[in-house]
PDB file of C-alpha atoms in Angstrom:
ATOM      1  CA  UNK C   1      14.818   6.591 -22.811  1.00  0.00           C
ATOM      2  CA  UNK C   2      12.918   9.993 -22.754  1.00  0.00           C
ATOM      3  CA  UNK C   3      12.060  11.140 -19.125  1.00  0.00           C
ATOM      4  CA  UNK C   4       9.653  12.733 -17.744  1.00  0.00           C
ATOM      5  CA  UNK C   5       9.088  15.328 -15.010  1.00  0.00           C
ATOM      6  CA  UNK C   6       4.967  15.489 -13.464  1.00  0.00           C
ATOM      7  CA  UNK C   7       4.268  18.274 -10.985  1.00  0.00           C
ATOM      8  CA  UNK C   8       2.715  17.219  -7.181  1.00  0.00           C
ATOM      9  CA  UNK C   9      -1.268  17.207  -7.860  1.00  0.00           C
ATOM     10  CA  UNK C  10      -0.631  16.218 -12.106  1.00  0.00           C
ATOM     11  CA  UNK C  11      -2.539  13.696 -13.829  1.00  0.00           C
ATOM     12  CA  UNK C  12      -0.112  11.887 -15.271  1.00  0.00           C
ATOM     13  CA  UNK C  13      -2.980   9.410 -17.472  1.00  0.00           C
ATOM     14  CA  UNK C  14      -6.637   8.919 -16.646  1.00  0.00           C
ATOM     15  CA  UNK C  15      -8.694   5.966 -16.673  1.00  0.00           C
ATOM     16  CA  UNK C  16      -9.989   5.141 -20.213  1.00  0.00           C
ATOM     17  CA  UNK C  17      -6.959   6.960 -21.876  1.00  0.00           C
ATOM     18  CA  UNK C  18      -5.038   5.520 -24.663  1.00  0.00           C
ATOM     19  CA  UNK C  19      -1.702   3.643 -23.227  1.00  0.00           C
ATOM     20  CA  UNK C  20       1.531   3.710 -24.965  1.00  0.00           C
ATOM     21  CA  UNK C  21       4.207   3.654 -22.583  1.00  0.00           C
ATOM     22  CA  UNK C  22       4.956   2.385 -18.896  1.00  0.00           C
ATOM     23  CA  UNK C  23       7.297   4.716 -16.489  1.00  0.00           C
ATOM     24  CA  UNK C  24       9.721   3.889 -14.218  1.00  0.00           C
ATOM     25  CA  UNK C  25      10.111   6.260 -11.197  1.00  0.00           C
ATOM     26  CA  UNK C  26      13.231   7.905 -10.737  1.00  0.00           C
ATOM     27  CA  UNK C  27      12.326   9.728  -7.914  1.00  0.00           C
ATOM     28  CA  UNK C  28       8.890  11.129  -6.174  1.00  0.00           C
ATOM     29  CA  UNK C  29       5.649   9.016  -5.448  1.00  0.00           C
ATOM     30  CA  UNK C  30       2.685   8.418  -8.013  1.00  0.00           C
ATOM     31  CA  UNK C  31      -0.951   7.008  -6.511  1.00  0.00           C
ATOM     32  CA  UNK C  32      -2.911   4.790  -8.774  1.00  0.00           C
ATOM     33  CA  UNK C  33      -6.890   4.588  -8.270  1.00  0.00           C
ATOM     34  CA  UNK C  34      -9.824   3.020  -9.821  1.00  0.00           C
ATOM     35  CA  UNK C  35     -13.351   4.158 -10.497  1.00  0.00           C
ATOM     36  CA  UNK C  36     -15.632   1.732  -8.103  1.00  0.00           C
ATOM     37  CA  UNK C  37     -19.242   1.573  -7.599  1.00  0.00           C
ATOM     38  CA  UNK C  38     -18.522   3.080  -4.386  1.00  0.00           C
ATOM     39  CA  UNK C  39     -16.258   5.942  -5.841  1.00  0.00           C
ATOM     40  CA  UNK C  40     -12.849   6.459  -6.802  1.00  0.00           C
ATOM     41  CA  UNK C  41     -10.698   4.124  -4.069  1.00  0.00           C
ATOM     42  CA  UNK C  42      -6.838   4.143  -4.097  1.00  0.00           C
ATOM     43  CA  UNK C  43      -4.739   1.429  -5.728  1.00  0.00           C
ATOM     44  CA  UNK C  44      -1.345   2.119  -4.852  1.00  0.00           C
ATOM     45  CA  UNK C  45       1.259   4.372  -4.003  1.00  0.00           C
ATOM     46  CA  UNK C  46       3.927   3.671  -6.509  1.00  0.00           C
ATOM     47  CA  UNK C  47       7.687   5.148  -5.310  1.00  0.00           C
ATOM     48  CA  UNK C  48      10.808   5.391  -6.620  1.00  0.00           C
ATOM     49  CA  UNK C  49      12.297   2.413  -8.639  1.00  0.00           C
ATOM     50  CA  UNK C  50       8.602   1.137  -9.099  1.00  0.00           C
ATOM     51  CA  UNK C  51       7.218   0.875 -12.696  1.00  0.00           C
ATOM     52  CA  UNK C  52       3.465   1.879 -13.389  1.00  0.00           C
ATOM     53  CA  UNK C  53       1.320   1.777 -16.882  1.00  0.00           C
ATOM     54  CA  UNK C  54       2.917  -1.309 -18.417  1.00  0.00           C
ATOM     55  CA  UNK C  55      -0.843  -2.815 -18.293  1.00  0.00           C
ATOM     56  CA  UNK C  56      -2.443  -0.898 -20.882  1.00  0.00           C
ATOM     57  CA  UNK C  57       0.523  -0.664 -23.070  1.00  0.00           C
ATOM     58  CA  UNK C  58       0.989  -4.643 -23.197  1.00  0.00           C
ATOM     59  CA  UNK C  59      -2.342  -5.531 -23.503  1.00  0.00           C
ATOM     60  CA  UNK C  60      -2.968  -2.677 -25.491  1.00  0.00           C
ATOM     61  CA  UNK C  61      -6.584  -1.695 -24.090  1.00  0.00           C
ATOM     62  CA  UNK C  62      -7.354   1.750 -22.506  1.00  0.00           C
ATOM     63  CA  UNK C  63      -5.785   2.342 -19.225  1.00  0.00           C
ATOM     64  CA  UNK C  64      -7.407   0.536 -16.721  1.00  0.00           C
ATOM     65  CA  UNK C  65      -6.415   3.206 -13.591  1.00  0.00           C
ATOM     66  CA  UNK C  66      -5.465   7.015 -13.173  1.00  0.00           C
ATOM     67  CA  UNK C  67      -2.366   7.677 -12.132  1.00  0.00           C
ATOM     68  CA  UNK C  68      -1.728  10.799 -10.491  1.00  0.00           C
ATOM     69  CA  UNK C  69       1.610  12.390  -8.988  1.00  0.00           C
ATOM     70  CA  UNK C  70       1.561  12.994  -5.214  1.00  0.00           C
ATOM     71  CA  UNK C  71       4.882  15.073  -5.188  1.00  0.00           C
ATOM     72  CA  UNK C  72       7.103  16.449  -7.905  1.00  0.00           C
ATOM     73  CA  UNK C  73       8.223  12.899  -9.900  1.00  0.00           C
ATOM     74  CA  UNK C  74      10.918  12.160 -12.800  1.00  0.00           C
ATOM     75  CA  UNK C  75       9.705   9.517 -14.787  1.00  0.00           C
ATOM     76  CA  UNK C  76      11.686   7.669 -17.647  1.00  0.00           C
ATOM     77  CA  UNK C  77       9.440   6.722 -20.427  1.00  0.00           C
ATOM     78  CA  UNK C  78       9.309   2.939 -21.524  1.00  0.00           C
ATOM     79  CA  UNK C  79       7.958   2.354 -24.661  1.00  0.00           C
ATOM     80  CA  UNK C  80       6.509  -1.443 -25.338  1.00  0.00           C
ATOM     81  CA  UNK C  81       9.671  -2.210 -27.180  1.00  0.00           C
ATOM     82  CA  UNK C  82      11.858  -1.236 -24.485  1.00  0.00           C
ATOM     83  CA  UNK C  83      10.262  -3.455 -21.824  1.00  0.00           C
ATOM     84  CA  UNK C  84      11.694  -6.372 -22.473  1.00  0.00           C
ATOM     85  CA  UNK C  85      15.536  -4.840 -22.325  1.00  0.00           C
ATOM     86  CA  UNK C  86      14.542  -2.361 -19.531  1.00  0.00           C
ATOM     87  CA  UNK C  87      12.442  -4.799 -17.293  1.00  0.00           C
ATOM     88  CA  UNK C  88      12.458  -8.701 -17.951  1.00  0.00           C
ATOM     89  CA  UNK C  89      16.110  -8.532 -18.719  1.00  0.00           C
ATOM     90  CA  UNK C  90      16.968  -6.556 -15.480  1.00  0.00           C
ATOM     91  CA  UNK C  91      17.040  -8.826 -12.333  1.00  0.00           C
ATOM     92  CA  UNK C  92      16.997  -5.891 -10.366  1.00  0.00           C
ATOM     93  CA  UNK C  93      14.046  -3.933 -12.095  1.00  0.00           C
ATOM     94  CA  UNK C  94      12.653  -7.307 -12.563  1.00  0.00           C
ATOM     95  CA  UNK C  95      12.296  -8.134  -9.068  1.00  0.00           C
ATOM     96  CA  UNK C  96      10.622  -4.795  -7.710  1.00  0.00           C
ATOM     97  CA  UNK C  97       7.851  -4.976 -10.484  1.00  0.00           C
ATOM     98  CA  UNK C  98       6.822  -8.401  -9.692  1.00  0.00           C
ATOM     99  CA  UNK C  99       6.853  -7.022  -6.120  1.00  0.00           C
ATOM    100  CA  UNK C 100       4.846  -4.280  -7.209  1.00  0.00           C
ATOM    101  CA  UNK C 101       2.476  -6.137  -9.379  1.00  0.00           C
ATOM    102  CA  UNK C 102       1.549  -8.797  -6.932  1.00  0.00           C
ATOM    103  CA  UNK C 103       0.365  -5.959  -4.104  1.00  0.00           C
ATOM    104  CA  UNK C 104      -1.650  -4.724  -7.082  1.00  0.00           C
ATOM    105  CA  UNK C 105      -3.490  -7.347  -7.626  1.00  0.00           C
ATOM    106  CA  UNK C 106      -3.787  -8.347  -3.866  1.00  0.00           C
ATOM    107  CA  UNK C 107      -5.111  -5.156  -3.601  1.00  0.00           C
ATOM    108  CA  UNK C 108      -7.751  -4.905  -6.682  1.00  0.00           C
ATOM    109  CA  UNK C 109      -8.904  -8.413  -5.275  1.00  0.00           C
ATOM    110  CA  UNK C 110      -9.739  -7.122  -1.722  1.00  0.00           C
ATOM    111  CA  UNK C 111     -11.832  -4.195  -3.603  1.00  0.00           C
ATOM    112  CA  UNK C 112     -13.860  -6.565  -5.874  1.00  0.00           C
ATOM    113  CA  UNK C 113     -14.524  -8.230  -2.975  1.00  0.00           C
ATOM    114  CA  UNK C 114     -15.925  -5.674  -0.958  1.00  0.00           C
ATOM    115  CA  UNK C 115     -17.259  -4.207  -3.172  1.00  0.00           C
ATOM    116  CA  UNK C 116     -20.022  -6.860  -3.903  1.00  0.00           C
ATOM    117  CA  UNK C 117     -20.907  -7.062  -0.374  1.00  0.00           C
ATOM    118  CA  UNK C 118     -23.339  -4.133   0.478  1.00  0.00           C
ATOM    119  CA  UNK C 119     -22.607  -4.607   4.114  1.00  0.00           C
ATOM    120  CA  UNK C 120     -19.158  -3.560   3.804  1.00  0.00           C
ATOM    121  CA  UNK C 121     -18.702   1.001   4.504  1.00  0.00           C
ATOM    122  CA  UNK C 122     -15.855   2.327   1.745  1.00  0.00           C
ATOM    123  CA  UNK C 123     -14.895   5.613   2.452  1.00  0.00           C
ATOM    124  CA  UNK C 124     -15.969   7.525  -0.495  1.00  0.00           C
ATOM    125  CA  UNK C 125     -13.633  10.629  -1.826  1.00  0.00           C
ATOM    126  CA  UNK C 126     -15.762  13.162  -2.487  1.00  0.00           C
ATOM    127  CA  UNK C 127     -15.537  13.883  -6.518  1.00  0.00           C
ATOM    128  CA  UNK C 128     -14.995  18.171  -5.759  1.00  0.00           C
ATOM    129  CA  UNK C 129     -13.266  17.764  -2.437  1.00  0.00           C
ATOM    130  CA  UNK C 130      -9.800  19.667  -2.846  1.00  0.00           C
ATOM    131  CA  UNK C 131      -6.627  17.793  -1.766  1.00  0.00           C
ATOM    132  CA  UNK C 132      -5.829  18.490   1.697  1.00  0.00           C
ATOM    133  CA  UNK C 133      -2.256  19.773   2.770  1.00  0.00           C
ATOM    134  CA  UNK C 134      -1.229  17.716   5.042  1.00  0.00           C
ATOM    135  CA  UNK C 135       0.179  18.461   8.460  1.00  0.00           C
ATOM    136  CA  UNK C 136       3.570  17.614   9.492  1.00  0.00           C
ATOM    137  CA  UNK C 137       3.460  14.564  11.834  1.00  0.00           C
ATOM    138  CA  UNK C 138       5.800  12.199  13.661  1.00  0.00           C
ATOM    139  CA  UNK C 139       4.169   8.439  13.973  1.00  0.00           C
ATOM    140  CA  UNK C 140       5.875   6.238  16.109  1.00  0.00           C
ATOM    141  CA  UNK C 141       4.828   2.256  16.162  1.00  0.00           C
ATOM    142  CA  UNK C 142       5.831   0.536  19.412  1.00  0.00           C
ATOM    143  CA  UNK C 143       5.223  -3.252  20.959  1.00  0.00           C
ATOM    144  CA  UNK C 144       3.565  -3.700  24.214  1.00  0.00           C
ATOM    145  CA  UNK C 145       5.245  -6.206  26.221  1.00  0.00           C
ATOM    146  CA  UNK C 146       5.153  -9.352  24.076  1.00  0.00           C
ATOM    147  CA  UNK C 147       3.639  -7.698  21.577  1.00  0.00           C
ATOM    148  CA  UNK C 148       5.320  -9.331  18.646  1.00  0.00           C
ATOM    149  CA  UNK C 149       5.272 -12.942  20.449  1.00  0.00           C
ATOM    150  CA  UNK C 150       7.273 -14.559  22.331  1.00  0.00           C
ATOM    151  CA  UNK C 151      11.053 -14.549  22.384  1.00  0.00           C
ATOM    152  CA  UNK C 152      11.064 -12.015  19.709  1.00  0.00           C
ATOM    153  CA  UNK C 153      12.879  -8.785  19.606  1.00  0.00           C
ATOM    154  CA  UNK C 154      10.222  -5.662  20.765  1.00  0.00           C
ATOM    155  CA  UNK C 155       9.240  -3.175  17.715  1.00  0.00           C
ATOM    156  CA  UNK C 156      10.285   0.587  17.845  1.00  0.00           C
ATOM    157  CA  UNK C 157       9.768   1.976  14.861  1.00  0.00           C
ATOM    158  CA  UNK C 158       9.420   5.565  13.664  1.00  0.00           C
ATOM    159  CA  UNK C 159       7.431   5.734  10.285  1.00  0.00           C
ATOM    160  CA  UNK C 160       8.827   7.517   7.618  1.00  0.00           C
ATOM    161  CA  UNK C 161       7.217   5.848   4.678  1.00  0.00           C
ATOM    162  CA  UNK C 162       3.600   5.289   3.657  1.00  0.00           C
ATOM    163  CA  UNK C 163       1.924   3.059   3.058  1.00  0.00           C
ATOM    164  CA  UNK C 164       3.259   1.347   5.695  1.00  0.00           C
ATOM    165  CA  UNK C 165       2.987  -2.150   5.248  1.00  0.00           C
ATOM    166  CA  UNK C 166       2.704  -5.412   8.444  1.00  0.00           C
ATOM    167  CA  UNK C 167       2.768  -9.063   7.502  1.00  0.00           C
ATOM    168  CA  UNK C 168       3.784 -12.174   9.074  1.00  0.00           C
ATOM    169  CA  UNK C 169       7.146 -12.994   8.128  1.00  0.00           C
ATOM    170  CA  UNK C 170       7.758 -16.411   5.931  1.00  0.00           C
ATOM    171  CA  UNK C 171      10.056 -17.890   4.186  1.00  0.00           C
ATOM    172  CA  UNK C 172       8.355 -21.378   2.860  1.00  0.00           C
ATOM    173  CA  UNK C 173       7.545 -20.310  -0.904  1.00  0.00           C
ATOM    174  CA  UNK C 174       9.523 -18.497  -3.778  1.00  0.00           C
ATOM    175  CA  UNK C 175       8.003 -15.612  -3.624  1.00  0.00           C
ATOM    176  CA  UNK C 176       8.600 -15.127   0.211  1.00  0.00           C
ATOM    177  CA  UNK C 177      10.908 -12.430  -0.746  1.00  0.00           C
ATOM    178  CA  UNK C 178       7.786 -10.650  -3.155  1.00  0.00           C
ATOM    179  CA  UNK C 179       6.343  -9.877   0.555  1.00  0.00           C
ATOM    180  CA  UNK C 180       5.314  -6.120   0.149  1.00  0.00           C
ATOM    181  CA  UNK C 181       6.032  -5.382   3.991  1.00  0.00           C
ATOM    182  CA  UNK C 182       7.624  -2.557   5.720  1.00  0.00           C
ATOM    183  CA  UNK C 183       7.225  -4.426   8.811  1.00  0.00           C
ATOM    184  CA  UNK C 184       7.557  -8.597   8.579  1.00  0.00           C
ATOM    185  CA  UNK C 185       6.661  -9.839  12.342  1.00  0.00           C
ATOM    186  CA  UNK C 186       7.788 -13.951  12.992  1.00  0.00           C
ATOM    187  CA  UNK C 187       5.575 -15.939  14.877  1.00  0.00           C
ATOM    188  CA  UNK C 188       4.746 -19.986  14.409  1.00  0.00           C
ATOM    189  CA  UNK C 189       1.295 -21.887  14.152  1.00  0.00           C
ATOM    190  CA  UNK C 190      -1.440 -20.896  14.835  1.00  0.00           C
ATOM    191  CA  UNK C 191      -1.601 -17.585  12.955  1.00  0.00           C
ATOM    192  CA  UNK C 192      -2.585 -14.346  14.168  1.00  0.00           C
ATOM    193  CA  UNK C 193      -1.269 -12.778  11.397  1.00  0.00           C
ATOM    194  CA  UNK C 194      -1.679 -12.746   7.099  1.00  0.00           C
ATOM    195  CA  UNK C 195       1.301 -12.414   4.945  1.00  0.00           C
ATOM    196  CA  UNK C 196      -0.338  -9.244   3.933  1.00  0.00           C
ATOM    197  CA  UNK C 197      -1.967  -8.301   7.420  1.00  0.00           C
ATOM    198  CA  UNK C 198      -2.354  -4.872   6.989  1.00  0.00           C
ATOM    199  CA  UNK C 199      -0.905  -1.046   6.441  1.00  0.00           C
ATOM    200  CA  UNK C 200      -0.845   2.365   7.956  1.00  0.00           C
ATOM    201  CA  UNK C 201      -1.478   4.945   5.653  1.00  0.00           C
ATOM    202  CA  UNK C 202      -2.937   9.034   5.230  1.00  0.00           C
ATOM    203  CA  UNK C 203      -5.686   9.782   3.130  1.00  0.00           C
ATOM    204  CA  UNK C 204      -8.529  12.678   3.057  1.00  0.00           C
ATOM    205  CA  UNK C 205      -6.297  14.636   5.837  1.00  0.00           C
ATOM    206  CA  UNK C 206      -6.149  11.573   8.422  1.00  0.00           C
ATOM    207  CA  UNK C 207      -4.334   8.621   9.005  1.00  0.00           C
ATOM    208  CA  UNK C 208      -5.599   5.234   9.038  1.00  0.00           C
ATOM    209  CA  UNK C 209      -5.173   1.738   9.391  1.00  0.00           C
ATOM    210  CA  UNK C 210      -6.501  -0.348   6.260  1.00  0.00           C
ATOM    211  CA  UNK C 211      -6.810  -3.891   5.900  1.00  0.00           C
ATOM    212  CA  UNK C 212      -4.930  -5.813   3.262  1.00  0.00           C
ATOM    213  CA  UNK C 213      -7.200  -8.831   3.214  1.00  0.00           C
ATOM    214  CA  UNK C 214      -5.968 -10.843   6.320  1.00  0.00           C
ATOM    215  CA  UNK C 215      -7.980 -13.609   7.692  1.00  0.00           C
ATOM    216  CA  UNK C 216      -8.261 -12.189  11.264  1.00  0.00           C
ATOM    217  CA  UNK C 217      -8.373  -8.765  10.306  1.00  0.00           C
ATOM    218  CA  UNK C 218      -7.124  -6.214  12.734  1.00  0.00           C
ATOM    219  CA  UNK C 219      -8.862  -4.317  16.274  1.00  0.00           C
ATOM    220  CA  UNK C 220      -8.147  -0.344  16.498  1.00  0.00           C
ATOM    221  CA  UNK C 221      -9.085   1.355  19.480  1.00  0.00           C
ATOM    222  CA  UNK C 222     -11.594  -1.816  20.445  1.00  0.00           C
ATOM    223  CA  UNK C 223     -12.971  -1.691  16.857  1.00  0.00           C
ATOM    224  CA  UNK C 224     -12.303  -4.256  14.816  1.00  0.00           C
ATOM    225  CA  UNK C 225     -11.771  -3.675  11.059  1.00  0.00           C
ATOM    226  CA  UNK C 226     -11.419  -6.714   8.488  1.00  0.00           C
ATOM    227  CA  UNK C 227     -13.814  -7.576   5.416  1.00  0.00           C
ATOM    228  CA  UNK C 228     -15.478 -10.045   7.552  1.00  0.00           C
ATOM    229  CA  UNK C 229     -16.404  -7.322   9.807  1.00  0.00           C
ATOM    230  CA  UNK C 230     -17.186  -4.858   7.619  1.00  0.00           C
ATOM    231  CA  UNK C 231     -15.432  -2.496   7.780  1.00  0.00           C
ATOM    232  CA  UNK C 232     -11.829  -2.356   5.691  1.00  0.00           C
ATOM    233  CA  UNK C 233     -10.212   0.740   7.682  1.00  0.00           C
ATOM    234  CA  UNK C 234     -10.156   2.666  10.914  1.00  0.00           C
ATOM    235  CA  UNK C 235      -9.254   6.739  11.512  1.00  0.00           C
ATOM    236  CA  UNK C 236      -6.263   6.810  13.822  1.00  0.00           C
ATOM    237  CA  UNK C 237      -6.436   9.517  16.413  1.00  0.00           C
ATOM    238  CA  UNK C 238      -3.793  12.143  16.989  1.00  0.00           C
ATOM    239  CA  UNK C 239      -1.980  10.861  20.255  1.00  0.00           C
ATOM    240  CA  UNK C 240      -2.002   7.346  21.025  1.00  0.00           C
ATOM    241  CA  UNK C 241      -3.783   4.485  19.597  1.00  0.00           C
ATOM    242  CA  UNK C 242      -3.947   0.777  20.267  1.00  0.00           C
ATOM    243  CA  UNK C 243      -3.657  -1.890  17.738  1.00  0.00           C
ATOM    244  CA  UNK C 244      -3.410  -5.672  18.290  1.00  0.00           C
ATOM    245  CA  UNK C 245      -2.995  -7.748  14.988  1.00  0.00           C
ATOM    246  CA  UNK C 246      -5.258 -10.600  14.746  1.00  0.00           C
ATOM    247  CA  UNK C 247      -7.695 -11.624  17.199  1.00  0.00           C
ATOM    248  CA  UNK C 248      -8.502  -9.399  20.324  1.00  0.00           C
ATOM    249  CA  UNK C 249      -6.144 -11.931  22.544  1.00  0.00           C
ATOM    250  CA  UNK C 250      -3.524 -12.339  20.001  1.00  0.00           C
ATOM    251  CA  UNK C 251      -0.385 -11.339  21.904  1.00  0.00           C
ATOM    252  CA  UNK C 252       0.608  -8.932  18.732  1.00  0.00           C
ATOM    253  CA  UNK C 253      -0.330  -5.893  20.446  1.00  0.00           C
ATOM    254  CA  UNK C 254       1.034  -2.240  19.276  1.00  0.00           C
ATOM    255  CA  UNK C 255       1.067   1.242  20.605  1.00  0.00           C
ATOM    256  CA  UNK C 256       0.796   3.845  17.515  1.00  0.00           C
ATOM    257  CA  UNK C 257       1.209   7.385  18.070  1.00  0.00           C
ATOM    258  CA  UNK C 258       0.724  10.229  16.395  1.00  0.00           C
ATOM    259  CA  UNK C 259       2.354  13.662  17.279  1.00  0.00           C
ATOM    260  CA  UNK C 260       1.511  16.711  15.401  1.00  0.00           C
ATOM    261  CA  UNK C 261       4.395  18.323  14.980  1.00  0.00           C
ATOM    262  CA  UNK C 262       3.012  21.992  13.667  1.00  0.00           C
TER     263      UNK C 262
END
């Protein structure tokens, strides 16, 4: 297969361009995002051994997203006839698309969804706003107490990767192992937290905590951010923050903070 090198800030394909091949990353990180009513909105962040474009080329329709490299990526190129032998036949490729594809459309759900409901604030990117450089932080996620239940383990956790993804842990389906979490927290009925709860990410120059389309939705600094409420995100301060998972007794309380190193 032909690869691919994309510079940080490069268009790899837009929205409404012609697809004929998928990529798989070799290294470096790729965002996908969609033209909403409400602006462009991101997708995903798709990272190394992660495959992104295969849509358009199956189907063969325009591309349905823009994909755009957020640091200096290698890419091999898979053309349609090369999916098959390079993907479906692959256990191991196999398994971190399906991964990958089910987040996507978890994700392009929870946008349709707020996106017909005029009640609910999406941050919009400006369309001439440059791309900010971002700062050099440490973010460190910590339990209070019994935050993550009882007679569990506490969390410590310094974040090196985002999105950074919290769900409740399960293991009663097949596709327990599709979870898309970074962080999978146990507990037993009744449930404070969504398989896909929520995730910590940066955007526009500022971190933030997004919901993923949990039931109870999250509270950040006493505001409480889930579709029901809403409100989809929250900014996250520089210094501490406090997060509880669920509702505002739920015992899955968090400290997150945020040190700016330079």
């Amino acid at each position: 297969m032909a690869t691919e090198h994309f510079q940080r800030g490069q268009v790899i394909f837009r929205e409404g361009d012609k697809s004929q091949e998928a990529y798989f990353i070799v290294n470096g990180l790729v965002e996908i995002t969609i033209n909403t009513s409400h602006g462009v909105q991101p997708l995903a962040k798709i990272g190394a051994g992660e495959i992104f474009g295969e849509m358009g080329m199956i189907m063969d329709r325009p591309r349905s997203a823009t994909a755009t490299a957020l640091e200096n990526t290698t890419a091999e190129v898979i053309s349609e006839d090369d999916f098959e032998h390079q993907i479906v036949q692959r256990p191991d490729r196999l398994h971190v698309y399906l991964a990958t594809l089910f987040e996507r459309i978890r994700k392009t759900d929870l946008l349709l969804t707020t996106s017909t409901n005029a009640t609910v604030p999406l941050q919009v990117k400006p369309k001439a706003a440059p791309v900010p450089k971002e700062p050099v932080f440490r973010v460190k996620l910590r339990s209070e107490a019994d935050g993550t239940g009882l007679n569990h383990e506490p969390v410590s956790k310094t974040i090196t990767k985002l999105p950074f993804r919290i769900g409740r842990a399960y293991f009663d389906t097949a596709v327990s192992s599709l979870a898309r979490n970074d962080l999978s927290i146990e507990e037993q009925h009744p449930y404070q937290l969504s398989r896909n709860h929520c995730e910590i990410d940066f955007e526009q120059g500022r971190f933030i905590l997004r919901d993923r389309g949990s039931k109870l939705g999250s509270w950040v600094n006493g505001t409480h951010v889930s579709v029901d409420a809403g409100c989809i995100s929250s900014a996250l301060q520089t210094g501490e923050n406090k997060i509880t998972l669920g509702n505002a007794d739920s015992p899955h309380r968090f400290t997150l903070t945020i040190e700016e190193l330079q």
